[in-house]
GROMACS .gro file of C-alpha atoms in nm:
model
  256
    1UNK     CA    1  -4.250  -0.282  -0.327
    2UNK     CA    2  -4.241  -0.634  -0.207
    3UNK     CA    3  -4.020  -0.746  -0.473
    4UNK     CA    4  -3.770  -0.487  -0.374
    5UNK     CA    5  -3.770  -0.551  -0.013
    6UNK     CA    6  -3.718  -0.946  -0.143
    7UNK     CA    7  -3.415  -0.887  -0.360
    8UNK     CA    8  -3.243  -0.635  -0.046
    9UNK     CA    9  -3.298  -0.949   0.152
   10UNK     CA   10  -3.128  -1.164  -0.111
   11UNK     CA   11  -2.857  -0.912  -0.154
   12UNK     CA   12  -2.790  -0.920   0.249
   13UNK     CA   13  -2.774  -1.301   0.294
   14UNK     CA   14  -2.545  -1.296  -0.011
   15UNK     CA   15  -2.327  -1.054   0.153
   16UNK     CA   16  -2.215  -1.267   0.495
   17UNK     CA   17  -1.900  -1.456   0.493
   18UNK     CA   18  -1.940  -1.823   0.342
   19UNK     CA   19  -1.917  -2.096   0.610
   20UNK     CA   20  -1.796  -2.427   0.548
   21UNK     CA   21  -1.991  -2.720   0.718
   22UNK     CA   22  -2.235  -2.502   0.882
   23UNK     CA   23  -2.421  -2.739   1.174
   24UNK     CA   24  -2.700  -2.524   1.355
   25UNK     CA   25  -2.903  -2.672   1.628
   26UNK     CA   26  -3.331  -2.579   1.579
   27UNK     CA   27  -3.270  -2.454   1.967
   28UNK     CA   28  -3.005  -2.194   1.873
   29UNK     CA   29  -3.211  -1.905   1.811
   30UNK     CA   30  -3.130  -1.548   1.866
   31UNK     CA   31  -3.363  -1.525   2.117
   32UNK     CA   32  -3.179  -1.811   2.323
   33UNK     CA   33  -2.836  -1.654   2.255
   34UNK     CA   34  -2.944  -1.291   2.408
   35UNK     CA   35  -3.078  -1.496   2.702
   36UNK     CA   36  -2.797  -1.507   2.882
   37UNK     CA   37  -2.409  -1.461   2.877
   38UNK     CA   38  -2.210  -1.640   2.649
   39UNK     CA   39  -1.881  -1.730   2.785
   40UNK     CA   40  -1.568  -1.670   2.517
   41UNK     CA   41  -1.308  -1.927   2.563
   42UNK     CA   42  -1.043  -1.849   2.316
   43UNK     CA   43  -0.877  -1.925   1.980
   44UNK     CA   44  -0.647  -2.206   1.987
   45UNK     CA   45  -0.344  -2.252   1.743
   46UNK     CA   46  -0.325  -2.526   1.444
   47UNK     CA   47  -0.090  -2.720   1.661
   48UNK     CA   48   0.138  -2.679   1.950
   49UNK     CA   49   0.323  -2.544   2.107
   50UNK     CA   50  -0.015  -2.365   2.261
   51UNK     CA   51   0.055  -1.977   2.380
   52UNK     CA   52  -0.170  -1.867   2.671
   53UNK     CA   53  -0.099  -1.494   2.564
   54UNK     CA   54  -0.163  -1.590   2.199
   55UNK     CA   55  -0.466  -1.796   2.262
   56UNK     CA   56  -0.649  -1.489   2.521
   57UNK     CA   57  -0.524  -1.226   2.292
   58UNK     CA   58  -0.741  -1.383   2.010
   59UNK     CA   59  -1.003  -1.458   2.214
   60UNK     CA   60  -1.053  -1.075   2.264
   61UNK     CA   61  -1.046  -0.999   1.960
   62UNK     CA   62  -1.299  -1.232   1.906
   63UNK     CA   63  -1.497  -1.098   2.169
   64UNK     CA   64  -1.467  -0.768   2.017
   65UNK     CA   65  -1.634  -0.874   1.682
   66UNK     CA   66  -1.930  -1.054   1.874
   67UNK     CA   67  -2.010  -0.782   2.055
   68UNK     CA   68  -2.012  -0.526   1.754
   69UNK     CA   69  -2.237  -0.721   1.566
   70UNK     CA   70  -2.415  -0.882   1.854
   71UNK     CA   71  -2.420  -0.585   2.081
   72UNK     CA   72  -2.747  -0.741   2.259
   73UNK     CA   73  -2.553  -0.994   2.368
   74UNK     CA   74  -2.378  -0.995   2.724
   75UNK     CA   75  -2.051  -1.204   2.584
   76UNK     CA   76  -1.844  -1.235   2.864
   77UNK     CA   77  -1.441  -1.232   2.761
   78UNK     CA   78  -1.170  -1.489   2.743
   79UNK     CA   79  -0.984  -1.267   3.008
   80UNK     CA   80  -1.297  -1.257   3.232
   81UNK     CA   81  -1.383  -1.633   3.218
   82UNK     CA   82  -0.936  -1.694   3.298
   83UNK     CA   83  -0.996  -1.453   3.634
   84UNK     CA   84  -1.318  -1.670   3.766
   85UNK     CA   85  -1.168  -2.004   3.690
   86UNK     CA   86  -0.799  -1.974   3.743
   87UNK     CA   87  -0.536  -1.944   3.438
   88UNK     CA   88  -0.387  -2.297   3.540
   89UNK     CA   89  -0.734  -2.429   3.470
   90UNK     CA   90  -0.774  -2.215   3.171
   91UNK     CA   91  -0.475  -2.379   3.026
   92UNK     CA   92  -0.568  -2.729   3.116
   93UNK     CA   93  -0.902  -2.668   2.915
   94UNK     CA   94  -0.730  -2.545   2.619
   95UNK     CA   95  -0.431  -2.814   2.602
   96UNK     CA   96  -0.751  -3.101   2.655
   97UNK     CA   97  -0.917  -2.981   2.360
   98UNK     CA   98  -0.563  -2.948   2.137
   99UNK     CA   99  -0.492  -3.300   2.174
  100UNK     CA  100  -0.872  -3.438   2.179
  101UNK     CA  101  -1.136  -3.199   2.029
  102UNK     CA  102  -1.349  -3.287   2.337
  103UNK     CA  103  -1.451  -3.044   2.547
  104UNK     CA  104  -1.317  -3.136   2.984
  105UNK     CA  105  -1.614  -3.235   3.190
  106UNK     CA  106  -1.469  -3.122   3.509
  107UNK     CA  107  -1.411  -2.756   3.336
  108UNK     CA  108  -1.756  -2.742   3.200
  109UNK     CA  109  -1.885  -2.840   3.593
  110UNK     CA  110  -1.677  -2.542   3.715
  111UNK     CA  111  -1.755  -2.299   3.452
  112UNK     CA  112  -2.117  -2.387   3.590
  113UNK     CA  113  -2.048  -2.290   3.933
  114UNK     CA  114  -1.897  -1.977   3.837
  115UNK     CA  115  -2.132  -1.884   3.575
  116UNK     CA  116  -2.416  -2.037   3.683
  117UNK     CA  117  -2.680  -1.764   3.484
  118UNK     CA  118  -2.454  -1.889   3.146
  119UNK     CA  119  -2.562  -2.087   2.848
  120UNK     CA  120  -2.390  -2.082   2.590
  121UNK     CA  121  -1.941  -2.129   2.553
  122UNK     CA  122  -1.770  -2.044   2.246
  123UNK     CA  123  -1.453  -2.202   2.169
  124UNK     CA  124  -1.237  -2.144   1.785
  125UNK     CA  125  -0.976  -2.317   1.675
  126UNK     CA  126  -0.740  -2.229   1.325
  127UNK     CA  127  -0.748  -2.541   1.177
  128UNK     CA  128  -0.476  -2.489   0.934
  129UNK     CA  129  -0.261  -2.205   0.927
  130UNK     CA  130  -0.039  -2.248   0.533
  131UNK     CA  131   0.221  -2.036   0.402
  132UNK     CA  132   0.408  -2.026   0.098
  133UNK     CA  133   0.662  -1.802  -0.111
  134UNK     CA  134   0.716  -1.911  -0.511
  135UNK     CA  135   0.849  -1.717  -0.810
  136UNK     CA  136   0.623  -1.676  -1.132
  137UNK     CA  137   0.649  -1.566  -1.502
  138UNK     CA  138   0.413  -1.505  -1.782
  139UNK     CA  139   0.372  -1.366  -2.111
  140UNK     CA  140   0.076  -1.186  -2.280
  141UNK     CA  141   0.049  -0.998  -2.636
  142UNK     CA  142   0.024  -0.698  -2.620
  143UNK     CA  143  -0.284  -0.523  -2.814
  144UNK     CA  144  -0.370  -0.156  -2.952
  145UNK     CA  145  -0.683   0.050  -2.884
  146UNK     CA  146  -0.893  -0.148  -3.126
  147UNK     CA  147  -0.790  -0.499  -2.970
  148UNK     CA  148  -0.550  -0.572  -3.310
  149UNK     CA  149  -0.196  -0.753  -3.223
  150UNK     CA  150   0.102  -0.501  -3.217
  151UNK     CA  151   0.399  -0.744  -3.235
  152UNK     CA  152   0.504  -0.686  -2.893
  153UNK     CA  153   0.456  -0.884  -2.604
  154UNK     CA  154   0.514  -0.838  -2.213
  155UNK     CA  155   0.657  -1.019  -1.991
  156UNK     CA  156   0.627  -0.996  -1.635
  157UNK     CA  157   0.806  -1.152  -1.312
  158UNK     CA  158   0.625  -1.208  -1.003
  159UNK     CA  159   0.788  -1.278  -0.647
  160UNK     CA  160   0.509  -1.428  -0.456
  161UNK     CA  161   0.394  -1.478  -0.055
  162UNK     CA  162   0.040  -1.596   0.060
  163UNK     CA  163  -0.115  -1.724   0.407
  164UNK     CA  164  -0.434  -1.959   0.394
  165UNK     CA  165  -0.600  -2.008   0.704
  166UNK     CA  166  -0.939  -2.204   0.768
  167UNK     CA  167  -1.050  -2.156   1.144
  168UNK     CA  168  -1.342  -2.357   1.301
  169UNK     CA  169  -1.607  -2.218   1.543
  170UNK     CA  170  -1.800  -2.429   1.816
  171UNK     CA  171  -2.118  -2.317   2.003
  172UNK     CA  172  -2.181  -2.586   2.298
  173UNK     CA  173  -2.508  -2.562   2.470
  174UNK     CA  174  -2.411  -2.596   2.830
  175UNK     CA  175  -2.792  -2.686   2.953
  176UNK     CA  176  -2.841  -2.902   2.677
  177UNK     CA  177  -2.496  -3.076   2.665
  178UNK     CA  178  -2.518  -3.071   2.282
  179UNK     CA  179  -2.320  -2.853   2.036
  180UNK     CA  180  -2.572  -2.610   1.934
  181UNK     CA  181  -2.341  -2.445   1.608
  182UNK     CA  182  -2.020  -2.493   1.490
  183UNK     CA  183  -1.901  -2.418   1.097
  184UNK     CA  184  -1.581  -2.290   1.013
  185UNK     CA  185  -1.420  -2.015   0.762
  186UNK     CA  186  -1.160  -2.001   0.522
  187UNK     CA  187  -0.970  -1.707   0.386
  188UNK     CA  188  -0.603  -1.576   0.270
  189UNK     CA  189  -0.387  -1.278   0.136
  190UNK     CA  190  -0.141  -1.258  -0.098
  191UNK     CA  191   0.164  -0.969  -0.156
  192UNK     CA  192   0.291  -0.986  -0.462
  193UNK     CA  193   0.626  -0.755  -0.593
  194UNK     CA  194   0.633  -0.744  -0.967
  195UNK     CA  195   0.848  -0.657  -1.279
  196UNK     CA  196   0.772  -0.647  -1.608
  197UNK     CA  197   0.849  -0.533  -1.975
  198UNK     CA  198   0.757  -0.541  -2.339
  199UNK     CA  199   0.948  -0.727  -2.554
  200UNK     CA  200   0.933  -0.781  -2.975
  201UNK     CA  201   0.856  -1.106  -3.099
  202UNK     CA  202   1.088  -1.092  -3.368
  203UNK     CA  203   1.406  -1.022  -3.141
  204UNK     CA  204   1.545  -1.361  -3.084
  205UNK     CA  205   1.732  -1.240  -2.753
  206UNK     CA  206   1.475  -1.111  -2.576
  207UNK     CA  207   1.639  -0.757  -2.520
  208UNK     CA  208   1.370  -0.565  -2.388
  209UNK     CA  209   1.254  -0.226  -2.558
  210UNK     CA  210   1.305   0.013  -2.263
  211UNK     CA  211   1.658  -0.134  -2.187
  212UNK     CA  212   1.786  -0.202  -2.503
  213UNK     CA  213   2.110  -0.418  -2.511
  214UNK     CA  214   2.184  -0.472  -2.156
  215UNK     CA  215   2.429  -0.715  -1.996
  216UNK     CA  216   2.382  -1.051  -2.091
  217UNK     CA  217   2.455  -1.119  -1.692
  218UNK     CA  218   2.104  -0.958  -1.603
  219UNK     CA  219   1.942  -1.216  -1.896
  220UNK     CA  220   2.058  -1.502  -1.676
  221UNK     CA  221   1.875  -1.358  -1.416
  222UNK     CA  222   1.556  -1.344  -1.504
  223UNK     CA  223   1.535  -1.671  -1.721
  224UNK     CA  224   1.698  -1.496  -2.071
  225UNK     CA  225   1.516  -1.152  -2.042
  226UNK     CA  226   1.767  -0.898  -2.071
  227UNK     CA  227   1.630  -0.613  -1.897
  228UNK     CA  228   1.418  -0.710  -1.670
  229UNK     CA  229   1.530  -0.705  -1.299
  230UNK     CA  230   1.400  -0.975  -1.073
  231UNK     CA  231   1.122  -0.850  -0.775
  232UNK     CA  232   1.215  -0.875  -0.455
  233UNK     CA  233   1.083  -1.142  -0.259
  234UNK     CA  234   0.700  -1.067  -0.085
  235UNK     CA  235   0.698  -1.073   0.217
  236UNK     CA  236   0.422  -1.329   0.403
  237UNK     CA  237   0.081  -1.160   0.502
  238UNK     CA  238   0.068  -1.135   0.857
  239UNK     CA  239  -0.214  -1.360   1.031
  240UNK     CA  240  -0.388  -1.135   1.212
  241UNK     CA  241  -0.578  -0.964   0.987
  242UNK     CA  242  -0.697  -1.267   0.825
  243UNK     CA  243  -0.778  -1.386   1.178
  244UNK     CA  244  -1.021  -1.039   1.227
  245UNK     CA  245  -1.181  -1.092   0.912
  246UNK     CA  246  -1.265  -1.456   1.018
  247UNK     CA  247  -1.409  -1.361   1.342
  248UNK     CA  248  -1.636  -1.096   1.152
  249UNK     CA  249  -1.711  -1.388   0.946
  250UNK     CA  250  -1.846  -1.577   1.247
  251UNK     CA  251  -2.049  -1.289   1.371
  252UNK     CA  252  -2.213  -1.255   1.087
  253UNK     CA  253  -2.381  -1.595   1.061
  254UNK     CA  254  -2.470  -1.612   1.435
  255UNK     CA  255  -2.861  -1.580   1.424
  256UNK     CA  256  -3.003  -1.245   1.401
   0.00000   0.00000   0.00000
């Protein structure tokens, strides 16, 4: 019985999101985080120009995954923290730590005053934000039920669009004045629109089987394949769902 319990364990930790540079504090405990509220202060772009709407609209949705994982937890939104401090000072916060990674002592003095029952702040930031769109081709035999080579091989065309992101997370201790956790995540999508065809490898022109003898005008465009029709282009993953299952990411490794 104990060896099962012990591998379910295993299985769990190997299920949470993989965090890069992981830095945990021995006084950030989940006792000490369900303490007292945790102020959310927002996501902040990879670079500027820095959206207010952008950066609270993240920072609920952040929010949201804390407190669905976390529910024990009094976080205390990015909209709810911008009414007791004042969206001018909200802003100056966020463009301070854009430019400098440090976090505004005055801020931190009035988030005090405001919050004065409040620990912990939590403040992300995407740390790269990459696209890219590219065209690729390959070839493979093809095989028969028993794995033996046919004479045929297939070609396909691939129109390609990814988005990497890596975010980064920081937990500061505001009675401590250290940073009690920070780590970061990393994860992507990629669409991909495809076409493809079998081809033999004794036909020197590359005519493909289904099409037969098409025009030679479609060969030029696809590289000399006559018969295969280029993909469309893919159109770039949106961020935001990336973003959500970053955020999940984070609430998983909080300690629990």
């Amino acid at each position: 019985m104990k060896r099962i319990v012990w591998l379910t364990l295993l299985m769990l930790v190997a299920c949470k999101t993989q965090m890069v540079g992981l830095q945990q504090d021995p006084s950030f405990t989940k006792a000490s985080l369900s303490q007292s509220p945790v102020l959310v202060l927002g996501v902040l772009p990879a670079k500027e120009p820095m959206q207010a709407t952008w950066v609270r609209h993240q920072g609920e949705l952040l929010t949201q995954a804390f407190r669905e994982k976390h529910n024990d937890v009094n976080w205390v939104s990015t909209a709810q923290v911008a009414q007791h401090v004042g969206e001018q000072a909200m802003q100056n916060f966020w463009q301070t730590y854009m430019q400098s990674k440090q976090l505004d002592v005055g801020m931190l003095s009035v988030l005090h005053q405001k919050f004065p029952q409040a620990r912990y702040l939590v403040l992300a930031k995407v740390d790269s934000n990459q696209t890219r769109q590219y065209r690729d081709k390959y070839e493979e035999d093809e095989a028969d039920e028993m794995g033996k080579p046919t004479g045929y091989y297939r070609v396909t065309i691939a129109q390609v669009a990814e988005r990497n992101m890596s975010v980064s997370l920081l937990v500061y201790d505001m009675q401590s004045k250290l940073r009690a956790w920070y780590g970061s995540v990393q994860d992507g999508e990629q669409h991909a629109n495809e076409t493809s065809d079998t081809f033999h490898k004794n036909d020197s022109f590359g005519a493909s089987l289904a099409a037969g003898v098409t025009s030679a005008l479609i060969g030029h465009a696809t590289n000399g394949f006559m018969g295969l029709s280029e993909p469309e282009k893919a159109k770039i993953p949106d961020a935001e769902p990336i973003l959500l299952r970053i955020y999940k990411g984070f609430a998983e490794n909080m300690p629990d």
